[in-house]
Amino acid sequence: MGQIEWAMWANEQALASGLILLIGGVVGVAGQFRDWQFAAYGIAAGVFVMLLEYPRGKRRKGTTMERPGQRFFAAIVKLFGPLTRNYYVRAILHACLAVPGGFILPTVLGTVNLGIASLIYLLAAFRKEEWRPIQALQSQKGHVGKSIHQPPTNPPPRPPAEHRRKPVDDTRAVEVTARPVTFDSN
Amino acid sequence: MDGCHSLKLLLLWLGVNTFLFVHTFFLYEQEEAYTYTRAMLGSALAWSRASAMCLNFNCLLILLPVSRNLISLLRGSCGCCRSNIRRQLDKNIRFHQIVAYMIILHTVIHVIAHLFNIERYHASYSPVAKDLLIRLSSIGKNSSESYLNPIRTYDTNPVKELLSSAAGVTGIIITVAFILMVTSSTWVIVKSFYEVFWFTHHLFIIFFIGLIIHGFGRIVRGQTSQSLQEHNVTYCKDHYDEWGDIPECPLPQFAGNEPVTWKWVLGPVFLYICERLIRYCRSLQKVVITKVIVHPSRVLELQMKKQGFKMKPGQYIFLHCPSISRYEWHPFTLTSASEEDHFSIHMRALGDWTSALFEAWEENTEDAKETHQVRIAVDGPFGTACIDVFYYEVSVLIATGIGVTPFVSVLKSIWYKYSQTATTMKVKRVYFYWICRDTHSFEWFADLLQSLEVQLMEKGRSHFLSYHIFLTGWDEYQAAHIALHYEENKDVITGLKQKTFYGRPNWNNEFKRIADDHPGANIGVFFCGPNDLSHVLHTMCNFYSSANPQGVQFHYNKEDL
């Protein structure tokens, strides 16, 4: 249904994976597990992935919902140009980041999920999707007619009233085989 | 009223969760059978078991709200219940999501607790571990001994241990499946890429299979009751180097807990399988499309017939069109009256699916022979019926924007009942208020009102139904145009005899007028729209109801879309 933009899902998955990697890392460090250094890595990698993935990219079609406060992060991500725009780079980056998490248990879940996110990004890259920042919203509050407080733009002599624009009648004008509903009171 | 019941159900559910968690937690923290297990694991044992219990409970619940045919059946069986409880069952998806959030929470607790458990089991072999732990871990080397520590040697690591146990492997599979289900059900994905959501959500099959197998390894171990009688834990735990040598402390025997998850989830899994079978059978049932009407603003009216289909006003159906999308079912409110020989929906072409359907039919209406070529399947009807409208002497129907759709069916139904049984019908007067930005995309409804108005006038009963349409989206051009034509007989926008109003209604005036016109009457007020207006109307109803029980009484009912 419509063009599926895999990057949208990859982004959600990667963001979640970053969080899971982070939590796993915290558990490993706080619990002083064996080889806790991998857990410390998990914290760093998790935070990095979350910061990278937090700003949502612009969709090809339709309006994109921004995450709250993502403008700042989007500006930073944009700075890296093709490194962050290209999804092949992201796929490889996530795959590489995921590997060290597989060495201790607390970060294994983060590894697997980040690996899956990497695969989805690969799919998105095949489909030639790209990360683009969402532009600032233009204020599009165009009223149907101009305010009467503005000076008139059509001074006399003017054509007769019937030829002037009447927005009120538009709703009737575009009827396409409309048939009023009839009732039979049986 | 409805909010009250939602809250009560939610509190009940939270209460059960809390009870299960706390009860299980203290069981594992204090039971003697788990003293030795606790020696190795600490509180992580209790945390993991308590969250597991809540997971069992919530995994049982999660399939129920999405079994819409089951819910329909339940509703049918409590036909004489107050509609509030039935309406409760309509909030399926919301409840499904809330249960899912709880599952997320408990999964986090469960996984973290088990991370500690596996690490601690492994650490029990370490040279720096306490002697009791080393002694406990050494049990099970001979075939006559039953082990306590599922990890059998120090020469391993937790990851390897995870992957070599049934619990570990199923655990990671179902957690990953669950996470994928969650990330593909975010609002963005569901709204824009429905198929990704739909397909990924079917991972629940793997989830439930894995969940049932998860406990088969019997990895949670405690002392057997027989062993507890022979081996006095309170004394023996300090004499671990004498186990087997002194009569007070024979070697403790351990056994794994029986898997219980299957007992919790098998029922709902079976019910859900039935639900999917019903949907599949319904999709095979023949639906005949008797008429297709294209209205302005890309609104399509589909009139259909299906054998055995019975509806009530205010209900909705799910529509399925395999040629457009093999898996999507979309809900539409029914806009026909139950007295008609067909049922109909009015569909606005807004999203991908509705636009595709609209275009498919736009081509077909030109050629009458091909009217039946686009195959449609129908599931339903679902939802609560707004039949309470007929039980009051005076009914006030208020709708905003698209909330008017359930009332279409009600209005038509009132019309039919009035035509047939005017003298015996309880309802004597109906007020209808519609507040919308503009009538754009509702021209079909304006036509319907016009037609009703004409027919009532012909019968000389124009006072039975009175409409008040409030357009809130006017601008200066429209205002000027309307002011110019104010003196005319018919309303210049809708063509109706009753004038359209601009801006929002003054509810105080409206309620006062209705109360004055009908002293001593029981007046039902029905509203379909946003919550803030709902509060206002509810307040109005209370305010204008007379203190005297014999005086005018307003009864407020909110309909849910």
XYZ file of C-alpha atoms in Angstrom:
747
model
C 0.000 0.000 0.000
C 1.816 3.042 -1.207
C 5.559 3.084 -1.346
C 6.899 1.471 1.800
C 9.830 3.471 3.092
C 11.888 0.904 4.943
C 14.040 3.602 6.473
C 11.099 4.630 8.651
C 10.950 1.240 10.271
C 14.728 0.853 10.348
C 14.878 4.122 12.230
C 12.394 2.956 14.877
C 14.189 -0.355 15.208
C 17.613 1.261 15.472
C 16.418 3.754 18.068
C 14.970 0.923 20.150
C 18.172 -1.102 19.720
C 20.249 1.823 20.940
C 18.091 2.017 24.035
C 18.345 -1.724 24.646
C 22.106 -1.632 24.183
C 22.290 1.236 26.649
C 20.177 -0.511 29.286
C 22.146 -3.735 28.857
C 25.357 -1.795 29.260
C 24.133 -0.111 32.418
C 23.166 -3.497 33.900
C 26.555 -4.959 33.058
C 28.467 -2.083 34.583
C 26.240 -1.600 37.625
C 26.261 -5.324 38.387
C 30.026 -5.466 37.863
C 29.623 -8.451 35.582
C 32.645 -10.262 34.248
C 34.149 -8.471 31.250
C 32.109 -5.425 32.202
C 34.217 -3.376 29.822
C 32.028 -4.636 27.000
C 29.067 -3.297 28.926
C 30.748 0.093 29.166
C 31.152 -0.021 25.416
C 27.475 -0.878 25.189
C 26.587 2.307 27.031
C 28.691 4.441 24.732
C 27.492 2.712 21.575
C 23.890 2.820 22.739
C 23.987 6.541 23.393
C 25.676 7.186 20.064
C 23.111 5.174 18.128
C 20.245 6.902 19.908
C 21.632 10.354 19.137
C 22.152 9.410 15.503
C 18.725 7.893 15.067
C 16.662 10.342 17.091
C 16.084 12.874 14.279
C 13.612 11.330 11.887
C 14.407 11.737 8.206
C 12.031 13.368 5.782
C 9.605 11.044 4.096
C 9.331 10.969 0.338
C 5.565 11.379 0.408
C 3.470 13.267 2.851
C 4.337 15.151 5.991
C 6.807 13.734 8.458
C 6.066 13.793 12.164
C 9.047 15.230 13.958
C 10.114 13.769 17.250
C 9.956 16.363 20.018
C 13.075 18.512 20.056
C 14.761 16.824 17.135
C 15.759 20.032 15.315
C 18.978 20.360 17.251
C 20.031 16.758 16.599
C 19.001 16.978 12.963
C 21.286 19.969 12.494
C 24.239 17.991 13.843
C 23.440 14.877 11.845
C 23.140 16.984 8.712
C 26.703 18.239 9.213
C 28.167 14.864 8.339
C 26.754 15.052 4.855
C 26.958 11.808 2.885
C 28.098 9.824 5.930
C 24.695 10.206 7.537
C 22.663 10.663 4.379
C 23.623 7.389 2.825
C 21.924 4.331 4.269
C 24.615 1.907 3.140
C 26.985 3.709 5.482
C 24.440 3.465 8.288
C 23.849 -0.210 7.674
C 27.562 -0.985 7.863
C 28.026 1.326 10.837
C 25.282 -0.369 12.827
C 26.541 -3.813 11.921
C 30.009 -2.900 13.157
C 28.696 -1.254 16.314
C 26.630 -4.318 17.081
C 29.453 -6.847 17.056
C 31.224 -6.075 20.364
C 27.913 -6.335 22.199
C 27.755 -10.024 21.424
C 30.563 -10.893 23.797
C 28.719 -10.525 27.063
C 25.163 -11.440 27.888
C 23.651 -8.093 28.931
C 24.322 -6.543 25.546
C 23.408 -9.539 23.375
C 19.848 -8.345 22.919
C 21.113 -4.951 21.795
C 23.434 -6.671 19.327
C 20.724 -8.776 17.746
C 18.298 -5.873 17.411
C 20.918 -3.506 16.059
C 21.890 -6.190 13.574
C 18.297 -6.418 12.390
C 18.113 -2.631 12.133
C 21.264 -2.752 10.033
C 19.610 -5.251 7.673
C 16.518 -3.091 7.287
C 18.724 -0.081 6.527
C 20.463 -2.191 3.897
C 17.093 -2.854 2.328
C 16.305 0.856 2.460
C 19.641 1.621 0.806
C 18.877 -0.841 -2.021
C 15.649 1.055 -2.554
C 17.708 4.250 -2.927
C 16.253 5.887 0.136
C 18.187 8.695 1.762
C 18.146 10.608 5.010
C 17.089 14.173 4.511
C 16.440 16.702 7.258
C 12.902 17.977 7.652
C 12.710 21.570 6.488
C 11.312 24.292 8.698
C 7.560 24.562 8.331
C 6.405 27.323 6.061
C 3.414 29.073 7.498
C 0.680 28.052 5.137
C -2.225 29.889 6.554
C -3.655 31.086 3.293
C -7.231 32.131 3.709
C -9.706 31.459 0.996
C -10.095 35.159 0.400
C -8.032 38.155 1.280
C -8.850 40.008 4.438
C -11.043 43.004 3.942
C -8.469 45.021 5.835
C -6.200 44.989 2.807
C -6.746 47.649 0.170
C -8.931 46.518 -2.729
C -7.012 45.016 -5.629
C -9.725 45.340 -8.207
C -10.645 49.022 -8.413
C -13.376 50.286 -10.781
C -14.164 50.106 -13.614
C -14.946 46.415 -12.908
C -16.806 43.699 -14.819
C -20.377 42.957 -13.663
C -20.940 41.180 -10.300
C -21.707 37.766 -11.840
C -18.196 37.454 -13.175
C -16.572 38.099 -9.875
C -15.319 35.085 -7.899
C -17.908 33.465 -5.577
C -16.229 30.821 -3.373
C -19.542 29.915 -1.704
C -20.912 28.162 -4.774
C -17.893 25.916 -5.274
C -19.304 23.109 -3.194
C -22.215 22.713 -5.552
C -20.226 23.156 -8.690
C -18.223 19.950 -8.529
C -21.121 17.523 -8.212
C -20.455 14.304 -10.008
C -23.536 12.213 -10.629
C -24.843 13.091 -7.178
C -28.237 11.642 -6.534
C -30.221 12.670 -3.510
C -31.085 9.776 -1.254
C -34.691 8.834 -1.560
C -36.822 7.284 1.096
C -39.701 4.984 0.671
C -41.911 4.890 3.668
C -43.159 1.319 3.323
C -20.460 7.411 32.695
C -18.399 5.615 30.163
C -15.139 7.062 31.427
C -16.092 5.757 34.847
C -16.252 2.192 33.637
C -13.010 2.446 31.700
C -11.292 3.681 34.808
C -12.761 0.911 36.956
C -11.643 -1.773 34.523
C -8.172 -0.285 34.311
C -7.880 -0.130 38.090
C -9.053 -3.717 38.360
C -6.452 -4.813 35.841
C -3.715 -2.862 37.625
C -4.876 -4.381 40.884
C -4.588 -7.924 39.577
C -1.140 -7.170 38.163
C 0.024 -5.719 41.468
C -1.364 -8.625 43.435
C 0.238 -11.225 41.186
C 3.570 -9.435 41.288
C 3.691 -8.894 45.027
C 2.345 -12.337 45.890
C 4.817 -14.140 43.645
C 7.657 -11.895 44.771
C 7.206 -12.723 48.419
C 6.679 -16.372 47.675
C 10.094 -16.639 46.082
C 11.713 -14.339 48.619
C 10.510 -16.295 51.601
C 9.658 -19.865 50.695
C 11.948 -22.355 52.295
C 12.169 -24.478 49.180
C 14.080 -21.706 47.474
C 16.507 -20.911 50.270
C 19.434 -22.435 48.464
C 18.400 -20.962 45.153
C 18.259 -17.562 46.814
C 21.670 -18.120 48.305
C 23.035 -18.143 44.795
C 20.788 -15.607 43.155
C 19.648 -13.146 45.770
C 16.523 -11.137 45.052
C 16.965 -11.481 41.316
C 15.142 -14.799 41.593
C 12.033 -13.188 43.045
C 12.111 -10.309 40.564
C 12.316 -12.671 37.621
C 9.544 -14.941 38.871
C 7.198 -12.115 39.807
C 7.567 -10.456 36.426
C 7.113 -13.858 34.773
C 3.793 -14.258 36.551
C 2.622 -10.860 35.322
C 3.820 -11.751 31.850
C 1.694 -14.894 31.951
C -1.337 -12.848 32.949
C -0.840 -10.137 30.352
C -0.029 -12.526 27.529
C -3.336 -14.182 28.322
C -5.120 -10.849 28.064
C -3.444 -9.460 24.990
C -5.192 -11.689 22.492
C -8.665 -11.018 23.850
C -9.258 -7.372 22.830
C -8.433 -8.134 19.202
C -10.894 -10.989 18.956
C -13.665 -8.733 17.751
C -16.083 -11.483 16.890
C -15.715 -12.953 20.363
C -16.397 -9.552 21.822
C -19.494 -9.266 19.661
C -20.677 -12.612 20.971
C -20.138 -11.515 24.571
C -22.057 -8.360 23.907
C -24.919 -10.265 22.396
C -25.187 -12.503 25.416
C -25.456 -9.606 27.848
C -28.221 -7.980 25.867
C -29.984 -6.599 28.863
C -26.841 -5.071 30.320
C -26.522 -1.358 30.573
C -24.913 -0.159 27.406
C -21.999 1.273 29.394
C -20.461 -2.134 29.889
C -20.956 -3.012 26.281
C -19.348 0.212 25.221
C -16.400 -0.764 27.331
C -15.757 -3.737 25.109
C -15.478 -1.364 22.182
C -12.227 0.132 23.357
C -10.317 -2.905 22.140
C -7.291 -1.513 20.481
C -6.575 0.932 23.282
C -6.649 -1.847 25.860
C -4.520 -4.093 23.653
C -1.889 -1.352 23.589
C -2.007 -0.803 27.337
C -1.509 -4.512 27.964
C 1.373 -4.438 25.474
C 3.031 -1.633 27.437
C 2.736 -3.705 30.586
C 4.318 -6.641 28.780
C 7.173 -4.344 27.757
C 7.669 -3.285 31.365
C 7.696 -6.817 32.701
C 9.904 -8.064 29.890
C 12.476 -5.455 30.888
C 12.302 -6.527 34.549
C 12.369 -10.218 33.648
C 15.317 -9.952 31.269
C 17.384 -7.797 33.612
C 16.671 -10.149 36.521
C 17.729 -13.149 34.465
C 20.900 -11.390 33.335
C 21.811 -11.219 36.999
C 20.698 -14.818 37.554
C 22.838 -16.289 34.825
C 25.815 -14.187 35.852
C 25.397 -15.252 39.483
C 24.960 -18.905 38.650
C 28.193 -18.736 36.722
C 29.935 -16.774 39.469
C 28.984 -19.501 41.965
C 31.845 -21.581 40.581
C 34.361 -18.812 40.804
C 37.262 -19.249 43.224
C 36.184 -16.105 45.066
C 32.627 -17.317 45.575
C 31.308 -18.163 49.012
C 31.857 -21.774 50.051
C 28.163 -22.512 50.369
C 27.677 -21.570 46.761
C 30.527 -23.737 45.594
C 29.113 -26.627 47.580
C 25.663 -26.107 46.118
C 27.019 -25.930 42.616
C 28.913 -29.148 43.041
C 25.726 -31.107 43.697
C 24.620 -33.043 40.678
C 27.890 -34.502 39.543
C 26.680 -38.042 40.219
C 23.596 -39.489 38.632
C 21.914 -39.982 42.017
C 22.141 -36.280 42.776
C 19.787 -33.668 41.374
C 21.529 -30.436 40.508
C 20.584 -26.976 41.613
C 22.838 -24.841 39.470
C 21.792 -25.174 35.826
C 25.285 -24.098 34.791
C 27.398 -27.158 35.316
C 30.935 -25.848 35.004
C 32.981 -22.719 35.385
C 34.626 -23.231 32.034
C 31.917 -21.496 30.063
C 30.436 -18.050 29.670
C 26.917 -16.721 30.106
C 26.335 -16.219 26.387
C 27.201 -19.825 25.653
C 24.976 -20.980 28.495
C 22.097 -18.896 27.210
C 22.338 -20.434 23.793
C 22.542 -23.982 25.089
C 19.346 -23.988 27.121
C 15.784 -24.154 25.885
C 14.826 -21.245 28.092
C 17.689 -19.135 26.821
C 17.163 -19.761 23.142
C 13.384 -19.345 23.272
C 13.862 -16.320 25.513
C 15.993 -14.443 23.065
C 13.850 -15.425 20.090
C 10.608 -14.282 21.655
C 12.126 -11.080 23.000
C 13.474 -10.159 19.589
C 10.119 -11.050 17.990
C 8.355 -8.887 20.547
C 10.678 -5.935 19.983
C 10.125 -6.157 16.230
C 6.387 -6.186 16.816
C 6.652 -3.087 18.982
C 8.881 -1.073 16.643
C 6.622 -1.807 13.683
C 3.488 -0.759 15.561
C 4.445 2.817 16.215
C 1.923 5.384 15.060
C 4.039 6.424 12.073
C 4.348 2.898 10.726
C 0.730 1.875 11.297
C -0.676 4.974 9.668
C 1.658 5.078 6.681
C 2.974 1.571 6.081
C 0.175 -0.657 7.278
C 1.491 -3.771 5.599
C 4.803 -3.607 7.448
C 2.835 -3.452 10.698
C 0.442 -6.212 9.700
C 3.047 -8.704 8.555
C 5.489 -8.069 11.379
C 2.741 -8.340 13.942
C 2.231 -11.934 12.868
C 5.467 -12.669 14.681
C 3.086 -13.164 17.587
C 2.774 -16.738 16.353
C 6.476 -17.296 17.025
C 6.089 -15.338 20.251
C 3.400 -17.586 21.675
C 5.007 -20.823 20.560
C 8.309 -19.750 22.095
C 6.550 -18.537 25.214
C 4.949 -21.908 25.802
C 8.220 -23.781 25.237
C 10.157 -21.254 27.356
C 9.568 -23.063 30.658
C 9.976 -26.620 29.415
C 13.632 -26.743 30.483
C 12.503 -26.530 34.112
C 15.418 -24.285 34.826
C 13.946 -22.693 37.958
C 14.846 -25.139 40.631
C 13.947 -25.505 44.266
C 14.228 -28.112 46.963
C 11.686 -30.913 46.810
C 9.198 -31.120 49.663
C 10.456 -34.519 50.633
C 13.983 -33.240 50.824
C 12.798 -30.315 52.969
C 11.434 -32.741 55.532
C 14.662 -34.686 55.747
C 17.101 -31.798 55.364
C 16.560 -28.963 57.829
C 17.607 -25.920 55.893
C 17.899 -23.520 58.829
C 20.479 -25.734 60.497
C 22.138 -27.285 57.511
C 22.896 -24.162 55.568
C 25.663 -23.403 57.996
C 27.018 -26.934 57.916
C 27.445 -27.399 54.203
C 30.715 -29.253 54.544
C 28.927 -32.016 56.456
C 26.148 -32.679 53.981
C 25.682 -36.378 53.447
C 27.884 -37.171 56.433
C 25.527 -36.283 59.289
C 21.973 -37.641 59.640
C 20.409 -34.170 60.070
C 21.655 -33.057 56.689
C 21.364 -35.566 53.892
C 22.196 -34.170 50.518
C 19.377 -31.837 49.451
C 17.356 -32.905 46.435
C 16.187 -30.391 43.865
C 13.610 -30.356 41.123
C 12.657 -27.901 38.441
C 9.340 -26.060 38.423
C 6.727 -27.383 36.070
C 6.018 -25.126 33.106
C 2.755 -23.269 33.660
C 2.573 -20.725 30.848
C 0.683 -23.075 28.600
C -2.131 -23.194 31.132
C -2.466 -19.415 30.944
C -2.275 -18.818 27.210
C -3.708 -21.897 25.546
C -7.284 -20.690 26.013
C -6.867 -17.260 24.402
C -4.695 -18.750 21.645
C -7.490 -21.167 20.813
C -10.088 -18.372 20.893
C -7.966 -16.238 18.605
C -7.550 -19.091 16.129
C -11.341 -19.341 16.072
C -11.550 -15.578 15.530
C -9.275 -15.747 12.478
C -11.243 -18.679 11.107
C -14.464 -16.714 11.503
C -12.944 -13.735 9.710
C -11.760 -15.979 6.928
C -15.206 -17.581 6.573
C -16.821 -14.161 6.598
C -14.479 -13.030 3.856
C -15.747 -15.889 1.713
C -19.400 -15.006 2.228
C -20.983 -13.345 -0.718
C -21.632 -9.646 -0.494
C -23.769 -8.235 -3.268
C -23.333 -4.584 -4.073
C -26.715 -3.292 -5.072
C -25.919 0.344 -5.735
C -22.923 2.624 -5.893
C -23.364 6.374 -5.700
C -20.576 8.865 -6.183
C -21.102 11.990 -4.084
C -19.264 15.308 -4.253
C -15.907 15.651 -2.504
C -14.877 12.078 -3.292
C -17.452 10.412 -1.105
C -18.566 6.979 -2.209
C -21.802 5.432 -1.026
C -21.897 1.657 -1.228
C -25.201 -0.130 -0.751
C -24.798 -3.834 -0.144
C -26.699 -6.951 0.737
C -25.473 -9.985 2.579
C -27.395 -12.988 3.694
C -28.177 -13.003 7.374
C -26.844 -9.512 7.985
C -28.723 -7.657 10.685
C -27.686 -4.277 11.927
C -28.735 -1.638 14.412
C -28.231 2.113 14.047
C -24.812 3.348 15.108
C -22.904 0.125 14.410
C -19.907 -0.291 12.128
C -18.505 -2.945 9.803
C -15.086 -3.881 8.536
C -14.676 -3.860 4.796
C -12.205 -5.990 2.892
C -11.297 -5.672 -0.768
C -8.808 -8.350 -1.858
C -8.093 -6.710 -5.179
C -6.807 -3.604 -3.438
C -5.115 -5.127 -0.434
C -5.151 -8.765 0.526
C -4.842 -8.184 4.236
C -6.395 -4.897 5.210
C -9.814 -4.616 6.774
C -11.066 -1.078 7.310
C -13.873 0.047 9.630
C -16.814 2.131 8.401
C -19.848 3.324 10.273
C -23.096 2.043 8.816
C -25.243 4.807 7.390
C -28.367 2.848 6.567
C -31.343 2.167 8.787
C -32.114 -1.344 9.963
C -35.522 -1.049 8.290
C -33.993 -0.829 4.826
C -33.466 -3.893 2.698
C -29.788 -3.158 2.233
C -26.957 -1.795 4.361
C -24.757 1.072 3.289
C -21.624 2.969 4.135
C -20.394 6.382 3.045
C -16.690 6.289 2.431
C -14.500 9.331 1.983
C -11.459 8.816 -0.268
C -8.711 10.063 2.040
C -5.951 7.468 2.411
C -4.368 5.003 0.030
C -6.907 2.237 0.460
C -10.021 4.385 0.297
C -8.694 6.304 -2.698
C -7.930 3.078 -4.533
C -11.431 1.793 -3.829
C -12.949 5.098 -4.924
C -11.080 5.026 -8.225
C -11.978 1.401 -8.848
C -15.655 2.189 -8.413
C -15.603 5.447 -10.318
C -14.688 3.466 -13.420
C -17.262 0.793 -12.728
C -20.303 3.006 -12.246
C -20.176 3.952 -15.889
C -20.767 0.408 -16.978
C -23.753 -1.050 -15.133
C -22.881 -4.644 -16.030
C -19.604 -4.463 -14.183
C -21.109 -3.334 -10.911
C -20.285 -6.603 -9.208
C -16.802 -7.048 -10.468
C -15.001 -5.526 -7.506
C -15.318 -8.179 -4.824
C -15.946 -7.045 -1.274
C -16.087 -8.898 2.006
C -17.774 -7.660 5.161
C -17.117 -8.464 8.821
C -19.545 -7.289 11.430
C -21.661 -5.508 12.487
C -19.739 -4.413 15.547
C -20.160 -1.729 18.091
C -22.904 -0.513 20.360
C -26.167 0.463 18.878
C -27.563 3.920 19.547
C -30.979 2.500 20.201
C -31.498 4.458 23.393
C -32.571 7.354 21.166
C -35.970 5.723 20.769
C -36.646 5.423 24.456
C -37.033 9.100 25.283
C -39.972 11.403 24.569
C -37.607 14.032 23.302
C -34.197 13.231 21.847
C -31.442 15.731 21.216
C -28.712 14.558 18.839
C -25.505 16.576 18.697
C -22.606 15.807 16.386
C -19.428 17.543 15.320
C -17.836 17.071 11.920
C -17.437 13.453 11.003
C -19.189 12.437 14.234
C -22.403 12.887 12.304
C -21.978 9.526 10.568
C -23.466 7.260 13.255
C -26.378 9.660 13.567
C -27.217 9.268 9.890
C -28.333 5.756 10.564
C -30.242 6.912 13.629
C -32.029 9.682 11.730
C -33.034 7.323 8.959
C -34.246 4.831 11.506
C -36.293 7.472 13.281
C -37.814 8.419 9.956
C -38.804 4.826 9.170
C -40.240 4.204 12.597
C -42.112 7.483 12.464
C -43.622 6.683 9.088
C -44.805 3.316 10.227
C -45.796 3.764 13.843
C -46.010 7.495 14.446
C -48.681 7.279 17.084
C -47.175 4.443 19.093
C -43.559 5.612 19.007
C -42.281 7.040 22.256
C -40.147 9.694 20.590
C -42.261 12.722 19.808
C -39.649 15.290 18.981
C -36.093 15.167 17.725
C -33.596 18.021 17.769
C -30.516 17.617 15.662
C -27.418 19.802 16.020
C -24.519 19.534 13.661
C -21.391 21.600 14.142
C -18.765 21.468 11.432
C -16.231 23.654 9.699
C -18.100 23.555 6.440
C -20.378 21.190 4.620
C -17.574 20.311 2.214
C -17.447 16.492 1.941
C -20.829 16.265 3.638
C -22.960 17.394 0.715
C -24.520 13.926 0.699
C -25.693 14.509 4.234
C -27.150 17.905 3.392
C -29.047 16.168 0.565
C -30.351 13.606 3.018
C -31.593 16.284 5.401
C -33.248 18.092 2.544
C -34.990 14.938 1.453
C -36.155 14.250 5.006
C -37.377 17.802 5.365
C -39.384 17.583 2.160
C -41.013 14.318 3.105
C -41.906 15.469 6.585
C -43.455 18.598 5.108
C -45.529 16.501 2.751
C -46.905 14.630 5.700
C -47.596 17.863 7.484
C -45.241 16.879 10.266
C -42.483 19.385 9.810
C -42.268 19.984 13.537
C -41.166 16.464 14.379
C -37.563 16.975 13.391
C -35.716 20.260 13.729
C -32.144 20.759 12.486
C -29.606 23.268 13.465
C -26.461 23.330 11.394
C -23.604 25.452 12.657
C -20.802 26.249 10.251
C -17.651 27.331 12.050
C -15.423 27.734 9.026
C -16.889 30.841 7.476
C -14.851 33.783 6.212
C -15.671 37.347 5.260
C -16.691 36.546 1.702
C -19.203 33.980 2.843
C -20.484 36.278 5.553
C -21.076 39.038 3.009
C -22.825 36.628 0.647
C -25.063 35.290 3.377
C -25.947 38.734 4.687
C -27.032 39.694 1.192
C -29.418 36.745 0.953
C -30.624 36.772 4.535
C -34.214 37.581 3.703
C -34.725 34.631 1.410
C -36.907 31.692 2.353
C -34.409 28.923 1.895
C -31.002 28.769 3.423
C -28.470 29.898 0.876
C -25.793 27.305 1.713
C -27.708 24.120 2.293
C -30.947 24.860 0.475
C -32.845 23.832 3.563
C -35.796 25.732 4.911
C -34.191 25.864 8.301
C -31.397 28.322 8.307
C -27.775 27.554 8.805
C -26.068 29.316 11.653
C -22.527 30.612 11.692
C -20.169 30.182 14.595
C -20.800 27.923 17.524
C -24.119 27.320 19.256
C -24.956 29.072 22.458
C -25.733 25.977 24.466
C -27.306 27.878 27.304
C -29.917 29.320 24.980
C -30.523 26.028 23.261
C -30.955 24.021 26.421
C -33.106 26.683 28.009
C -35.369 26.754 24.988
C -35.717 22.971 24.882
C -36.354 22.811 28.639
C -39.044 25.501 28.365
C -40.722 23.804 25.419
C -40.913 20.426 27.129
C -41.603 20.813 30.832
C -41.713 17.562 32.741
C -40.259 15.512 29.906
C -37.409 13.023 29.932
C -34.975 14.271 27.344
C -32.142 12.108 26.023
C -29.069 13.982 24.835
C -26.744 12.061 22.508
C -23.358 13.381 21.513
C -20.659 12.153 19.154
C -17.508 14.273 19.077
C -14.529 15.549 21.064
C -14.188 15.370 24.827
C -14.118 19.069 25.641
C -17.505 19.664 24.074
C -18.708 16.501 25.762
C -17.899 18.002 29.172
C -19.713 21.205 28.266
C -22.829 19.342 27.182
C -22.788 17.117 30.224
C -22.638 20.213 32.415
C -25.527 21.735 30.496
C -27.595 18.625 30.989
C -27.035 18.680 34.709
C -27.626 22.416 34.951
C -30.886 22.528 33.071
C -32.362 19.411 34.617
C -34.979 20.414 37.105
C -34.382 19.786 40.825
C -37.924 18.495 40.929
C -37.877 14.861 39.706
C -41.217 15.466 37.984
C -39.764 18.366 36.060
C -37.687 18.289 32.901
C -34.733 15.869 33.094
C -31.841 15.765 30.662
C -30.025 12.417 30.366
C -26.591 12.589 28.808
C -25.210 9.773 26.582
C -21.908 9.935 24.762
C -21.411 7.779 21.708
C -17.972 6.461 20.869
C -16.771 6.384 17.309
